Amino acid sequence: MPRDRTTWPGWVLPGARVAYVDDAQPGVVEERTIARVTRSQIVTDDGAHWRRQALQQSGAWTGALRVLSGIRGKSLAPFDHPEVARRRTPPPAAGVRPAPEADRAAGLEAPVGSGHGETRTRRVVWAGTNDPDRLDTAVLRLDPDRLTATGTSRTDAYAMSWTLVTGPGWVTRRLEVAVRGLAPRDAPWSRDLVLERADDGHWRCDARSAGTLDAPPPGIVDPAQLDDALDCDLGLCPATNTLPVLRLGLLDTDVDPTDLVMAWVEVPSLRVAPDRQTYAGAVVGGRRVARYTSARFAVDLALDADGVVVDYPGLAHAVDPRS
């Protein structure tokens, strides 16, 4: 059966984000967008032509993809592939001590985070508990008073990539999210969101959608209801829980319940709505936890020494990133 040029079942679609990797610069990954697909080539937004066969949504890493203009050693790959996240990991800053091997092997690297006065780059992988087919990855750069992070989430229905930047006090500045429906399914669809918090506390966004998804439209429902929010909370993503954990000092002492308003990003719709949550600090079974309560449920989030969630009951748990 001939393929429809606009859908390409099983392949990256026009408008999708891909990673442009230069093998000579292993720490550099640039973002490209698929502009159009021809019979044998993919054309990116910078005009480069690439072989279509190497960009499978199955997630297989294909380091042999070469640009047709004769430039050697340059490759494209699905933006949400774990290998891309690994290559995007910033190199350790001078003076940053490496994590102990045992912690690294478990995906739970050594303490930095709040109060340690050091910088650490972490890579964490979570397996879905409520959805065994979901796999989440995140690369976090933890500075003494802020963090930056990139991550991915893959299910049997969609692939998501995101980038988070905070300011001092781990207050959200910018969250970018892209979700792509995976073929073969119904008609292809996509959602994109850029969510920003200004210095005056006001939230704004740029939201886009294509195709048909049975879900609310992307974007902020009512910006005024987010005025008290300092944090974003990306749905189904354990990484964003680290922001209130560090700001409230839940790693260092027991903290009474603190009520917060979150800019909650629903996944996969990317609708943004206020969500009232409560965080408290405690030690349970000799382990530091964040006692989390929302209108939907209440759980104890197990934390590692950096304030990263390693067990989110009913949602996800950290696994060895090498497995």
JSON list of N, CA and C in Angstrom, two decimals, residues 212-286:
[
{"chain": "A", "resi": 212, "resn": "THR", "atom": "N", "xyz": [-6.10, 16.23, 15.25]},
{"chain": "A", "resi": 212, "resn": "THR", "atom": "CA", "xyz": [-7.25, 16.05, 16.13]},
{"chain": "A", "resi": 212, "resn": "THR", "atom": "C", "xyz": [-6.86, 15.21, 17.34]},
{"chain": "A", "resi": 213, "resn": "LEU", "atom": "N", "xyz": [-7.09, 15.78, 18.52]},
{"chain": "A", "resi": 213, "resn": "LEU", "atom": "CA", "xyz": [-6.89, 15.08, 19.79]},
{"chain": "A", "resi": 213, "resn": "LEU", "atom": "C", "xyz": [-8.12, 15.33, 20.64]},
{"chain": "A", "resi": 214, "resn": "ASP", "atom": "N", "xyz": [-8.71, 14.27, 21.15]},
{"chain": "A", "resi": 214, "resn": "ASP", "atom": "CA", "xyz": [-9.90, 14.40, 21.98]},
{"chain": "A", "resi": 214, "resn": "ASP", "atom": "C", "xyz": [-9.50, 14.87, 23.37]},
{"chain": "A", "resi": 215, "resn": "ALA", "atom": "N", "xyz": [-9.23, 16.17, 23.49]},
{"chain": "A", "resi": 215, "resn": "ALA", "atom": "CA", "xyz": [-8.75, 16.75, 24.74]},
{"chain": "A", "resi": 215, "resn": "ALA", "atom": "C", "xyz": [-8.95, 18.26, 24.66]},
{"chain": "A", "resi": 216, "resn": "PRO", "atom": "N", "xyz": [-8.94, 18.96, 25.81]},
{"chain": "A", "resi": 216, "resn": "PRO", "atom": "CA", "xyz": [-9.07, 20.41, 25.79]},
{"chain": "A", "resi": 216, "resn": "PRO", "atom": "C", "xyz": [-7.94, 21.05, 24.98]},
{"chain": "A", "resi": 217, "resn": "PRO", "atom": "N", "xyz": [-8.14, 22.26, 24.48]},
{"chain": "A", "resi": 217, "resn": "PRO", "atom": "CA", "xyz": [-7.08, 22.93, 23.73]},
{"chain": "A", "resi": 217, "resn": "PRO", "atom": "C", "xyz": [-5.90, 23.29, 24.63]},
{"chain": "A", "resi": 218, "resn": "PRO", "atom": "N", "xyz": [-4.70, 23.43, 24.07]},
{"chain": "A", "resi": 218, "resn": "PRO", "atom": "CA", "xyz": [-3.54, 23.79, 24.88]},
{"chain": "A", "resi": 218, "resn": "PRO", "atom": "C", "xyz": [-3.58, 25.25, 25.28]},
{"chain": "A", "resi": 219, "resn": "GLY", "atom": "N", "xyz": [-2.85, 25.59, 26.34]},
{"chain": "A", "resi": 219, "resn": "GLY", "atom": "CA", "xyz": [-2.74, 26.98, 26.76]},
{"chain": "A", "resi": 219, "resn": "GLY", "atom": "C", "xyz": [-3.36, 27.22, 28.12]},
{"chain": "A", "resi": 220, "resn": "ILE", "atom": "N", "xyz": [-3.17, 28.44, 28.62]},
{"chain": "A", "resi": 220, "resn": "ILE", "atom": "CA", "xyz": [-3.64, 28.83, 29.96]},
{"chain": "A", "resi": 220, "resn": "ILE", "atom": "C", "xyz": [-5.15, 29.05, 29.94]},
{"chain": "A", "resi": 221, "resn": "VAL", "atom": "N", "xyz": [-5.84, 28.44, 30.89]},
{"chain": "A", "resi": 221, "resn": "VAL", "atom": "CA", "xyz": [-7.28, 28.60, 30.98]},
{"chain": "A", "resi": 221, "resn": "VAL", "atom": "C", "xyz": [-7.63, 30.01, 31.45]},
{"chain": "A", "resi": 222, "resn": "ASP", "atom": "N", "xyz": [-7.01, 30.49, 32.53]},
{"chain": "A", "resi": 222, "resn": "ASP", "atom": "CA", "xyz": [-7.26, 31.82, 33.08]},
{"chain": "A", "resi": 222, "resn": "ASP", "atom": "C", "xyz": [-5.96, 32.33, 33.70]},
{"chain": "A", "resi": 223, "resn": "PRO", "atom": "N", "xyz": [-5.24, 33.21, 33.02]},
{"chain": "A", "resi": 223, "resn": "PRO", "atom": "CA", "xyz": [-3.94, 33.67, 33.54]},
{"chain": "A", "resi": 223, "resn": "PRO", "atom": "C", "xyz": [-4.03, 34.29, 34.93]},
{"chain": "A", "resi": 224, "resn": "ALA", "atom": "N", "xyz": [-5.12, 34.98, 35.25]},
{"chain": "A", "resi": 224, "resn": "ALA", "atom": "CA", "xyz": [-5.23, 35.64, 36.55]},
{"chain": "A", "resi": 224, "resn": "ALA", "atom": "C", "xyz": [-5.19, 34.64, 37.70]},
{"chain": "A", "resi": 225, "resn": "GLN", "atom": "N", "xyz": [-5.67, 33.42, 37.46]},
{"chain": "A", "resi": 225, "resn": "GLN", "atom": "CA", "xyz": [-5.68, 32.41, 38.53]},
{"chain": "A", "resi": 225, "resn": "GLN", "atom": "C", "xyz": [-4.29, 31.84, 38.82]},
{"chain": "A", "resi": 226, "resn": "LEU", "atom": "N", "xyz": [-3.31, 32.20, 38.01]},
{"chain": "A", "resi": 226, "resn": "LEU", "atom": "CA", "xyz": [-1.95, 31.71, 38.22]},
{"chain": "A", "resi": 226, "resn": "LEU", "atom": "C", "xyz": [-1.05, 32.74, 38.90]},
{"chain": "A", "resi": 227, "resn": "ASP", "atom": "N", "xyz": [-1.59, 33.89, 39.28]},
{"chain": "A", "resi": 227, "resn": "ASP", "atom": "CA", "xyz": [-0.74, 34.96, 39.81]},
{"chain": "A", "resi": 227, "resn": "ASP", "atom": "C", "xyz": [0.02, 34.54, 41.07]},
{"chain": "A", "resi": 228, "resn": "ASP", "atom": "N", "xyz": [-0.52, 33.61, 41.85]},
{"chain": "A", "resi": 228, "resn": "ASP", "atom": "CA", "xyz": [0.16, 33.18, 43.08]},
{"chain": "A", "resi": 228, "resn": "ASP", "atom": "C", "xyz": [1.10, 32.00, 42.85]},
{"chain": "A", "resi": 229, "resn": "ALA", "atom": "N", "xyz": [1.18, 31.52, 41.62]},
{"chain": "A", "resi": 229, "resn": "ALA", "atom": "CA", "xyz": [1.99, 30.34, 41.33]},
{"chain": "A", "resi": 229, "resn": "ALA", "atom": "C", "xyz": [3.45, 30.71, 41.10]},
{"chain": "A", "resi": 230, "resn": "LEU", "atom": "N", "xyz": [4.34, 29.97, 41.75]},
{"chain": "A", "resi": 230, "resn": "LEU", "atom": "CA", "xyz": [5.78, 30.11, 41.52]},
{"chain": "A", "resi": 230, "resn": "LEU", "atom": "C", "xyz": [6.33, 28.98, 40.66]},
{"chain": "A", "resi": 231, "resn": "ASP", "atom": "N", "xyz": [5.59, 27.88, 40.61]},
{"chain": "A", "resi": 231, "resn": "ASP", "atom": "CA", "xyz": [6.09, 26.67, 39.96]},
{"chain": "A", "resi": 231, "resn": "ASP", "atom": "C", "xyz": [5.16, 26.22, 38.85]},
{"chain": "A", "resi": 232, "resn": "CYS", "atom": "N", "xyz": [5.76, 25.57, 37.85]},
{"chain": "A", "resi": 232, "resn": "CYS", "atom": "CA", "xyz": [4.98, 24.77, 36.93]},
{"chain": "A", "resi": 232, "resn": "CYS", "atom": "C", "xyz": [4.98, 23.33, 37.44]},
{"chain": "A", "resi": 233, "resn": "ASP", "atom": "N", "xyz": [3.97, 22.58, 37.07]},
{"chain": "A", "resi": 233, "resn": "ASP", "atom": "CA", "xyz": [3.89, 21.16, 37.41]},
{"chain": "A", "resi": 233, "resn": "ASP", "atom": "C", "xyz": [3.48, 20.43, 36.15]},
{"chain": "A", "resi": 234, "resn": "LEU", "atom": "N", "xyz": [4.44, 19.79, 35.50]},
{"chain": "A", "resi": 234, "resn": "LEU", "atom": "CA", "xyz": [4.17, 19.08, 34.26]},
{"chain": "A", "resi": 234, "resn": "LEU", "atom": "C", "xyz": [3.56, 17.72, 34.58]},
{"chain": "A", "resi": 235, "resn": "GLY", "atom": "N", "xyz": [2.37, 17.49, 34.06]},
{"chain": "A", "resi": 235, "resn": "GLY", "atom": "CA", "xyz": [1.65, 16.26, 34.36]},
{"chain": "A", "resi": 235, "resn": "GLY", "atom": "C", "xyz": [2.46, 15.01, 34.03]},
{"chain": "A", "resi": 236, "resn": "LEU", "atom": "N", "xyz": [2.36, 14.01, 34.90]},
{"chain": "A", "resi": 236, "resn": "LEU", "atom": "CA", "xyz": [3.01, 12.71, 34.75]},
{"chain": "A", "resi": 236, "resn": "LEU", "atom": "C", "xyz": [4.53, 12.79, 34.79]},
{"chain": "A", "resi": 237, "resn": "CYS", "atom": "N", "xyz": [5.08, 13.93, 35.21]},
{"chain": "A", "resi": 237, "resn": "CYS", "atom": "CA", "xyz": [6.53, 14.13, 35.18]},
{"chain": "A", "resi": 237, "resn": "CYS", "atom": "C", "xyz": [7.06, 14.34, 36.60]},
{"chain": "A", "resi": 238, "resn": "PRO", "atom": "N", "xyz": [7.80, 13.38, 37.18]},
{"chain": "A", "resi": 238, "resn": "PRO", "atom": "CA", "xyz": [8.30, 13.54, 38.55]},
{"chain": "A", "resi": 238, "resn": "PRO", "atom": "C", "xyz": [9.33, 14.65, 38.70]},
{"chain": "A", "resi": 239, "resn": "ALA", "atom": "N", "xyz": [9.95, 15.10, 37.61]},
{"chain": "A", "resi": 239, "resn": "ALA", "atom": "CA", "xyz": [11.05, 16.06, 37.73]},
{"chain": "A", "resi": 239, "resn": "ALA", "atom": "C", "xyz": [10.61, 17.40, 38.30]},
{"chain": "A", "resi": 240, "resn": "THR", "atom": "N", "xyz": [9.42, 17.88, 37.95]},
{"chain": "A", "resi": 240, "resn": "THR", "atom": "CA", "xyz": [9.02, 19.21, 38.39]},
{"chain": "A", "resi": 240, "resn": "THR", "atom": "C", "xyz": [8.68, 19.27, 39.87]},
{"chain": "A", "resi": 241, "resn": "ASN", "atom": "N", "xyz": [8.48, 18.13, 40.53]},
{"chain": "A", "resi": 241, "resn": "ASN", "atom": "CA", "xyz": [8.26, 18.15, 41.98]},
{"chain": "A", "resi": 241, "resn": "ASN", "atom": "C", "xyz": [9.50, 18.60, 42.74]},
{"chain": "A", "resi": 242, "resn": "THR", "atom": "N", "xyz": [10.66, 18.56, 42.10]},
{"chain": "A", "resi": 242, "resn": "THR", "atom": "CA", "xyz": [11.89, 18.98, 42.76]},
{"chain": "A", "resi": 242, "resn": "THR", "atom": "C", "xyz": [11.88, 20.46, 43.10]},
{"chain": "A", "resi": 243, "resn": "LEU", "atom": "N", "xyz": [11.17, 21.28, 42.35]},
{"chain": "A", "resi": 243, "resn": "LEU", "atom": "CA", "xyz": [11.20, 22.73, 42.57]},
{"chain": "A", "resi": 243, "resn": "LEU", "atom": "C", "xyz": [10.71, 23.12, 43.96]},
{"chain": "A", "resi": 244, "resn": "PRO", "atom": "N", "xyz": [9.48, 22.75, 44.36]},
{"chain": "A", "resi": 244, "resn": "PRO", "atom": "CA", "xyz": [9.05, 23.10, 45.72]},
{"chain": "A", "resi": 244, "resn": "PRO", "atom": "C", "xyz": [9.83, 22.36, 46.80]},
{"chain": "A", "resi": 245, "resn": "VAL", "atom": "N", "xyz": [10.30, 21.16, 46.51]},
{"chain": "A", "resi": 245, "resn": "VAL", "atom": "CA", "xyz": [11.09, 20.42, 47.50]},
{"chain": "A", "resi": 245, "resn": "VAL", "atom": "C", "xyz": [12.32, 21.22, 47.89]},
{"chain": "A", "resi": 246, "resn": "LEU", "atom": "N", "xyz": [13.03, 21.77, 46.92]},
{"chain": "A", "resi": 246, "resn": "LEU", "atom": "CA", "xyz": [14.25, 22.52, 47.21]},
{"chain": "A", "resi": 246, "resn": "LEU", "atom": "C", "xyz": [13.95, 23.88, 47.81]},
{"chain": "A", "resi": 247, "resn": "ARG", "atom": "N", "xyz": [12.95, 24.57, 47.28]},
{"chain": "A", "resi": 247, "resn": "ARG", "atom": "CA", "xyz": [12.66, 25.91, 47.79]},
{"chain": "A", "resi": 247, "resn": "ARG", "atom": "C", "xyz": [12.18, 25.88, 49.23]},
{"chain": "A", "resi": 248, "resn": "LEU", "atom": "N", "xyz": [11.41, 24.88, 49.59]},
{"chain": "A", "resi": 248, "resn": "LEU", "atom": "CA", "xyz": [10.88, 24.78, 50.96]},
{"chain": "A", "resi": 248, "resn": "LEU", "atom": "C", "xyz": [11.87, 24.13, 51.92]},
{"chain": "A", "resi": 249, "resn": "GLY", "atom": "N", "xyz": [13.00, 23.66, 51.42]},
{"chain": "A", "resi": 249, "resn": "GLY", "atom": "CA", "xyz": [14.00, 23.05, 52.29]},
{"chain": "A", "resi": 249, "resn": "GLY", "atom": "C", "xyz": [13.59, 21.71, 52.86]},
{"chain": "A", "resi": 250, "resn": "LEU", "atom": "N", "xyz": [12.84, 20.93, 52.09]},
{"chain": "A", "resi": 250, "resn": "LEU", "atom": "CA", "xyz": [12.33, 19.67, 52.62]},
{"chain": "A", "resi": 250, "resn": "LEU", "atom": "C", "xyz": [13.42, 18.62, 52.81]},
{"chain": "A", "resi": 251, "resn": "LEU", "atom": "N", "xyz": [14.61, 18.85, 52.25]},
{"chain": "A", "resi": 251, "resn": "LEU", "atom": "CA", "xyz": [15.70, 17.90, 52.45]},
{"chain": "A", "resi": 251, "resn": "LEU", "atom": "C", "xyz": [16.37, 18.04, 53.80]},
{"chain": "A", "resi": 252, "resn": "ASP", "atom": "N", "xyz": [16.29, 19.23, 54.38]},
{"chain": "A", "resi": 252, "resn": "ASP", "atom": "CA", "xyz": [17.12, 19.54, 55.54]},
{"chain": "A", "resi": 252, "resn": "ASP", "atom": "C", "xyz": [16.40, 19.45, 56.88]},
{"chain": "A", "resi": 253, "resn": "THR", "atom": "N", "xyz": [15.11, 19.56, 56.89]},
{"chain": "A", "resi": 253, "resn": "THR", "atom": "CA", "xyz": [14.39, 19.61, 58.15]},
{"chain": "A", "resi": 253, "resn": "THR", "atom": "C", "xyz": [12.93, 19.25, 57.93]},
{"chain": "A", "resi": 254, "resn": "ASP", "atom": "N", "xyz": [12.25, 18.88, 59.00]},
{"chain": "A", "resi": 254, "resn": "ASP", "atom": "CA", "xyz": [10.81, 18.68, 58.90]},
{"chain": "A", "resi": 254, "resn": "ASP", "atom": "C", "xyz": [10.15, 20.04, 58.68]},
{"chain": "A", "resi": 255, "resn": "VAL", "atom": "N", "xyz": [9.26, 20.10, 57.73]},
{"chain": "A", "resi": 255, "resn": "VAL", "atom": "CA", "xyz": [8.60, 21.34, 57.37]},
{"chain": "A", "resi": 255, "resn": "VAL", "atom": "C", "xyz": [7.10, 21.13, 57.48]},
{"chain": "A", "resi": 256, "resn": "ASP", "atom": "N", "xyz": [6.44, 22.05, 58.19]},
{"chain": "A", "resi": 256, "resn": "ASP", "atom": "CA", "xyz": [4.99, 21.97, 58.30]},
{"chain": "A", "resi": 256, "resn": "ASP", "atom": "C", "xyz": [4.34, 22.11, 56.93]},
{"chain": "A", "resi": 257, "resn": "PRO", "atom": "N", "xyz": [3.12, 21.61, 56.77]},
{"chain": "A", "resi": 257, "resn": "PRO", "atom": "CA", "xyz": [2.45, 21.70, 55.47]},
{"chain": "A", "resi": 257, "resn": "PRO", "atom": "C", "xyz": [2.40, 23.14, 54.95]},
{"chain": "A", "resi": 258, "resn": "THR", "atom": "N", "xyz": [2.77, 23.30, 53.70]},
{"chain": "A", "resi": 258, "resn": "THR", "atom": "CA", "xyz": [2.76, 24.60, 53.03]},
{"chain": "A", "resi": 258, "resn": "THR", "atom": "C", "xyz": [1.87, 24.51, 51.82]},
{"chain": "A", "resi": 259, "resn": "ASP", "atom": "N", "xyz": [0.89, 25.42, 51.73]},
{"chain": "A", "resi": 259, "resn": "ASP", "atom": "CA", "xyz": [-0.04, 25.44, 50.61]},
{"chain": "A", "resi": 259, "resn": "ASP", "atom": "C", "xyz": [0.57, 26.22, 49.44]},
{"chain": "A", "resi": 260, "resn": "LEU", "atom": "N", "xyz": [0.47, 25.65, 48.26]},
{"chain": "A", "resi": 260, "resn": "LEU", "atom": "CA", "xyz": [1.03, 26.25, 47.06]},
{"chain": "A", "resi": 260, "resn": "LEU", "atom": "C", "xyz": [0.01, 26.22, 45.93]},
{"chain": "A", "resi": 261, "resn": "VAL", "atom": "N", "xyz": [0.17, 27.15, 45.00]},
{"chain": "A", "resi": 261, "resn": "VAL", "atom": "CA", "xyz": [-0.59, 27.12, 43.74]},
{"chain": "A", "resi": 261, "resn": "VAL", "atom": "C", "xyz": [0.39, 26.79, 42.63]},
{"chain": "A", "resi": 262, "resn": "MET", "atom": "N", "xyz": [0.07, 25.81, 41.83]},
{"chain": "A", "resi": 262, "resn": "MET", "atom": "CA", "xyz": [0.92, 25.39, 40.72]},
{"chain": "A", "resi": 262, "resn": "MET", "atom": "C", "xyz": [0.28, 25.74, 39.39]},
{"chain": "A", "resi": 263, "resn": "ALA", "atom": "N", "xyz": [1.12, 26.05, 38.41]},
{"chain": "A", "resi": 263, "resn": "ALA", "atom": "CA", "xyz": [0.66, 26.13, 37.03]},
{"chain": "A", "resi": 263, "resn": "ALA", "atom": "C", "xyz": [0.74, 24.71, 36.46]},
{"chain": "A", "resi": 264, "resn": "TRP", "atom": "N", "xyz": [-0.36, 24.00, 36.58]},
{"chain": "A", "resi": 264, "resn": "TRP", "atom": "CA", "xyz": [-0.37, 22.58, 36.24]},
{"chain": "A", "resi": 264, "resn": "TRP", "atom": "C", "xyz": [-0.60, 22.40, 34.75]},
{"chain": "A", "resi": 265, "resn": "VAL", "atom": "N", "xyz": [0.31, 21.67, 34.09]},
{"chain": "A", "resi": 265, "resn": "VAL", "atom": "CA", "xyz": [0.24, 21.42, 32.66]},
{"chain": "A", "resi": 265, "resn": "VAL", "atom": "C", "xyz": [-0.27, 20.00, 32.44]},
{"chain": "A", "resi": 266, "resn": "GLU", "atom": "N", "xyz": [-1.46, 19.89, 31.95]},
{"chain": "A", "resi": 266, "resn": "GLU", "atom": "CA", "xyz": [-2.07, 18.59, 31.70]},
{"chain": "A", "resi": 266, "resn": "GLU", "atom": "C", "xyz": [-1.41, 17.94, 30.48]},
{"chain": "A", "resi": 267, "resn": "VAL", "atom": "N", "xyz": [-1.15, 16.65, 30.57]},
{"chain": "A", "resi": 267, "resn": "VAL", "atom": "CA", "xyz": [-0.53, 15.90, 29.48]},
{"chain": "A", "resi": 267, "resn": "VAL", "atom": "C", "xyz": [-1.48, 14.79, 29.03]},
{"chain": "A", "resi": 268, "resn": "PRO", "atom": "N", "xyz": [-1.71, 14.65, 27.71]},
{"chain": "A", "resi": 268, "resn": "PRO", "atom": "CA", "xyz": [-0.99, 15.30, 26.61]},
{"chain": "A", "resi": 268, "resn": "PRO", "atom": "C", "xyz": [-1.64, 16.55, 26.05]},
{"chain": "A", "resi": 269, "resn": "SER", "atom": "N", "xyz": [-2.73, 17.05, 26.65]},
{"chain": "A", "resi": 269, "resn": "SER", "atom": "CA", "xyz": [-3.43, 18.18, 26.05]},
{"chain": "A", "resi": 269, "resn": "SER", "atom": "C", "xyz": [-2.62, 19.47, 26.10]},
{"chain": "A", "resi": 270, "resn": "LEU", "atom": "N", "xyz": [-1.76, 19.63, 27.14]},
{"chain": "A", "resi": 270, "resn": "LEU", "atom": "CA", "xyz": [-0.99, 20.85, 27.42]},
{"chain": "A", "resi": 270, "resn": "LEU", "atom": "C", "xyz": [-1.89, 22.02, 27.83]},
{"chain": "A", "resi": 271, "resn": "ARG", "atom": "N", "xyz": [-3.06, 21.68, 28.36]},
{"chain": "A", "resi": 271, "resn": "ARG", "atom": "CA", "xyz": [-3.89, 22.71, 29.00]},
{"chain": "A", "resi": 271, "resn": "ARG", "atom": "C", "xyz": [-3.23, 23.12, 30.32]},
{"chain": "A", "resi": 272, "resn": "VAL", "atom": "N", "xyz": [-3.23, 24.41, 30.63]},
{"chain": "A", "resi": 272, "resn": "VAL", "atom": "CA", "xyz": [-2.58, 24.93, 31.84]},
{"chain": "A", "resi": 272, "resn": "VAL", "atom": "C", "xyz": [-3.65, 25.50, 32.76]},
{"chain": "A", "resi": 273, "resn": "ALA", "atom": "N", "xyz": [-3.72, 24.98, 33.98]},
{"chain": "A", "resi": 273, "resn": "ALA", "atom": "CA", "xyz": [-4.74, 25.41, 34.94]},
{"chain": "A", "resi": 273, "resn": "ALA", "atom": "C", "xyz": [-4.11, 25.49, 36.32]},
{"chain": "A", "resi": 274, "resn": "PRO", "atom": "N", "xyz": [-4.69, 26.30, 37.21]},
{"chain": "A", "resi": 274, "resn": "PRO", "atom": "CA", "xyz": [-4.18, 26.35, 38.59]},
{"chain": "A", "resi": 274, "resn": "PRO", "atom": "C", "xyz": [-4.47, 25.05, 39.32]},
{"chain": "A", "resi": 275, "resn": "ASP", "atom": "N", "xyz": [-3.55, 24.63, 40.15]},
{"chain": "A", "resi": 275, "resn": "ASP", "atom": "CA", "xyz": [-3.74, 23.42, 40.94]},
{"chain": "A", "resi": 275, "resn": "ASP", "atom": "C", "xyz": [-3.20, 23.67, 42.33]},
{"chain": "A", "resi": 276, "resn": "ARG", "atom": "N", "xyz": [-4.06, 23.56, 43.32]},
{"chain": "A", "resi": 276, "resn": "ARG", "atom": "CA", "xyz": [-3.65, 23.80, 44.71]},
{"chain": "A", "resi": 276, "resn": "ARG", "atom": "C", "xyz": [-3.06, 22.52, 45.30]},
{"chain": "A", "resi": 277, "resn": "GLN", "atom": "N", "xyz": [-1.86, 22.63, 45.80]},
{"chain": "A", "resi": 277, "resn": "GLN", "atom": "CA", "xyz": [-1.14, 21.48, 46.35]},
{"chain": "A", "resi": 277, "resn": "GLN", "atom": "C", "xyz": [-0.53, 21.85, 47.69]},
{"chain": "A", "resi": 278, "resn": "THR", "atom": "N", "xyz": [-0.26, 20.85, 48.48]},
{"chain": "A", "resi": 278, "resn": "THR", "atom": "CA", "xyz": [0.37, 21.04, 49.79]},
{"chain": "A", "resi": 278, "resn": "THR", "atom": "C", "xyz": [1.61, 20.16, 49.88]},
{"chain": "A", "resi": 279, "resn": "TYR", "atom": "N", "xyz": [2.71, 20.75, 50.35]},
{"chain": "A", "resi": 279, "resn": "TYR", "atom": "CA", "xyz": [3.96, 20.02, 50.55]},
{"chain": "A", "resi": 279, "resn": "TYR", "atom": "C", "xyz": [4.36, 20.11, 52.01]},
{"chain": "A", "resi": 280, "resn": "ALA", "atom": "N", "xyz": [4.85, 19.01, 52.55]},
{"chain": "A", "resi": 280, "resn": "ALA", "atom": "CA", "xyz": [5.41, 18.97, 53.89]},
{"chain": "A", "resi": 280, "resn": "ALA", "atom": "C", "xyz": [6.60, 18.03, 53.88]},
{"chain": "A", "resi": 281, "resn": "GLY", "atom": "N", "xyz": [7.52, 18.22, 54.82]},
{"chain": "A", "resi": 281, "resn": "GLY", "atom": "CA", "xyz": [8.70, 17.37, 54.91]},
{"chain": "A", "resi": 281, "resn": "GLY", "atom": "C", "xyz": [8.60, 16.41, 56.07]},
{"chain": "A", "resi": 282, "resn": "ALA", "atom": "N", "xyz": [9.13, 15.20, 55.89]},
{"chain": "A", "resi": 282, "resn": "ALA", "atom": "CA", "xyz": [9.11, 14.20, 56.95]},
{"chain": "A", "resi": 282, "resn": "ALA", "atom": "C", "xyz": [10.14, 13.13, 56.65]},
{"chain": "A", "resi": 283, "resn": "VAL", "atom": "N", "xyz": [10.40, 12.30, 57.65]},
{"chain": "A", "resi": 283, "resn": "VAL", "atom": "CA", "xyz": [11.24, 11.12, 57.48]},
{"chain": "A", "resi": 283, "resn": "VAL", "atom": "C", "xyz": [10.38, 9.90, 57.75]},
{"chain": "A", "resi": 284, "resn": "VAL", "atom": "N", "xyz": [10.31, 9.00, 56.78]},
{"chain": "A", "resi": 284, "resn": "VAL", "atom": "CA", "xyz": [9.50, 7.79, 56.90]},
{"chain": "A", "resi": 284, "resn": "VAL", "atom": "C", "xyz": [10.40, 6.59, 56.63]},
{"chain": "A", "resi": 285, "resn": "GLY", "atom": "N", "xyz": [10.50, 5.69, 57.61]},
{"chain": "A", "resi": 285, "resn": "GLY", "atom": "CA", "xyz": [11.35, 4.52, 57.44]},
{"chain": "A", "resi": 285, "resn": "GLY", "atom": "C", "xyz": [12.81, 4.87, 57.21]},
{"chain": "A", "resi": 286, "resn": "GLY", "atom": "N", "xyz": [13.26, 5.95, 57.81]},
{"chain": "A", "resi": 286, "resn": "GLY", "atom": "CA", "xyz": [14.65, 6.37, 57.65]},
{"chain": "A", "resi": 286, "resn": "GLY", "atom": "C", "xyz": [14.94, 7.10, 56.36]}
]
